[in-house]
Amino acid sequence: MNKKILSISTKIGIKLLSSCTLTLMLANTVIAAYTPPPNPSRPKGPVASGGTRTGACSTASQASLTVLAPISHVGKTVSKQPTFAWFVPDAKSYPMEFTLYEYNSSGKRKEITSFDLLSKPGIMKRSISKNQLNLSVGKRYRWQIALLCDPNNPSKDLSAEAEFEIAPIPNNIASQIQQAQNSIQKAQIYAKEGFWYDALAETLKSSKNQQFKLTLLEKLSNLEAKAATNLPDNLSENSPENFDSKRFKLSLQNQASQLTDIVKVERQ
């Protein structure tokens, strides 16, 4: 056989093999939906779930103010400008405040940025641009979204929050992402490898990704409910002094319930 033809055939074979490998990997990912990182870290302090009172400014709302992120464990992202997403239950627009905190080596947190915005009903998202802030690999952060139902009465404010950390992307995952043909394939890869924020961000790029986005939220709801069930009333001596396990369990239960409600609303 001509050496040139043999070379071309070999290249085609390699491409077909790579394509088949990626297809099989994605098929398994669909089943897995979201797999948390191995031995995930617990948040450093209490996490507000937005589930107090009605969880909305209006009692007619079908769901609650909810961060679309894990609160049972610290979520991971490979992006230094991650995308944050949350659900707003009210049809009427209200002032909102987004705040981002950074933890130092001793576990203390400080505010590093905040900005105001107006709410829109349903799922909202926001990214931190490079000219605003450049987050660091290996650092842990907490983000909070607050719904100001009555600016003259702060006691009526609702808030929800979650913690995340930025991790370096493994070479094999970076290679798979480069081979992915669209955002849904990238979302499936990120989800299988435990990068929640990147997976959800990819699903938010197109309405065509709606089904997998809801699959992610359903999986997260189940994980939060399971974490609440398995959480002991008294945590170990290594837990932070201000960590209230009963309050944390209630937050997890609220988060699981709220995510289920959001999926129902999104399917209407």
Short mmCIF file of C-alpha atoms in Angstrom, two decimals, residues 5 12 43 54 83 137 159 163 203 231 247 252:
data_model
loop_
_atom_site.label_atom_id
_atom_site.label_comp_id
_atom_site.label_asym_id
_atom_site.label_seq_id
_atom_site.Cartn_x
_atom_site.Cartn_y
_atom_site.Cartn_z
CA ILE A 5 -2.43 6.44 1.67
CA ILE A 12 -8.48 8.76 9.97
CA PRO A 43 -18.32 25.10 53.97
CA THR A 54 -41.59 32.29 52.03
CA THR A 83 -20.42 32.18 36.22
CA VAL A 137 -6.36 29.01 41.67
CA SER A 159 -30.25 35.99 50.98
CA GLU A 163 -18.82 28.46 48.68
CA THR A 203 -25.91 24.67 30.02
CA LEU A 231 -25.48 14.93 58.66
CA ARG A 247 -28.99 25.02 61.09
CA LEU A 252 -29.69 21.57 53.12
#
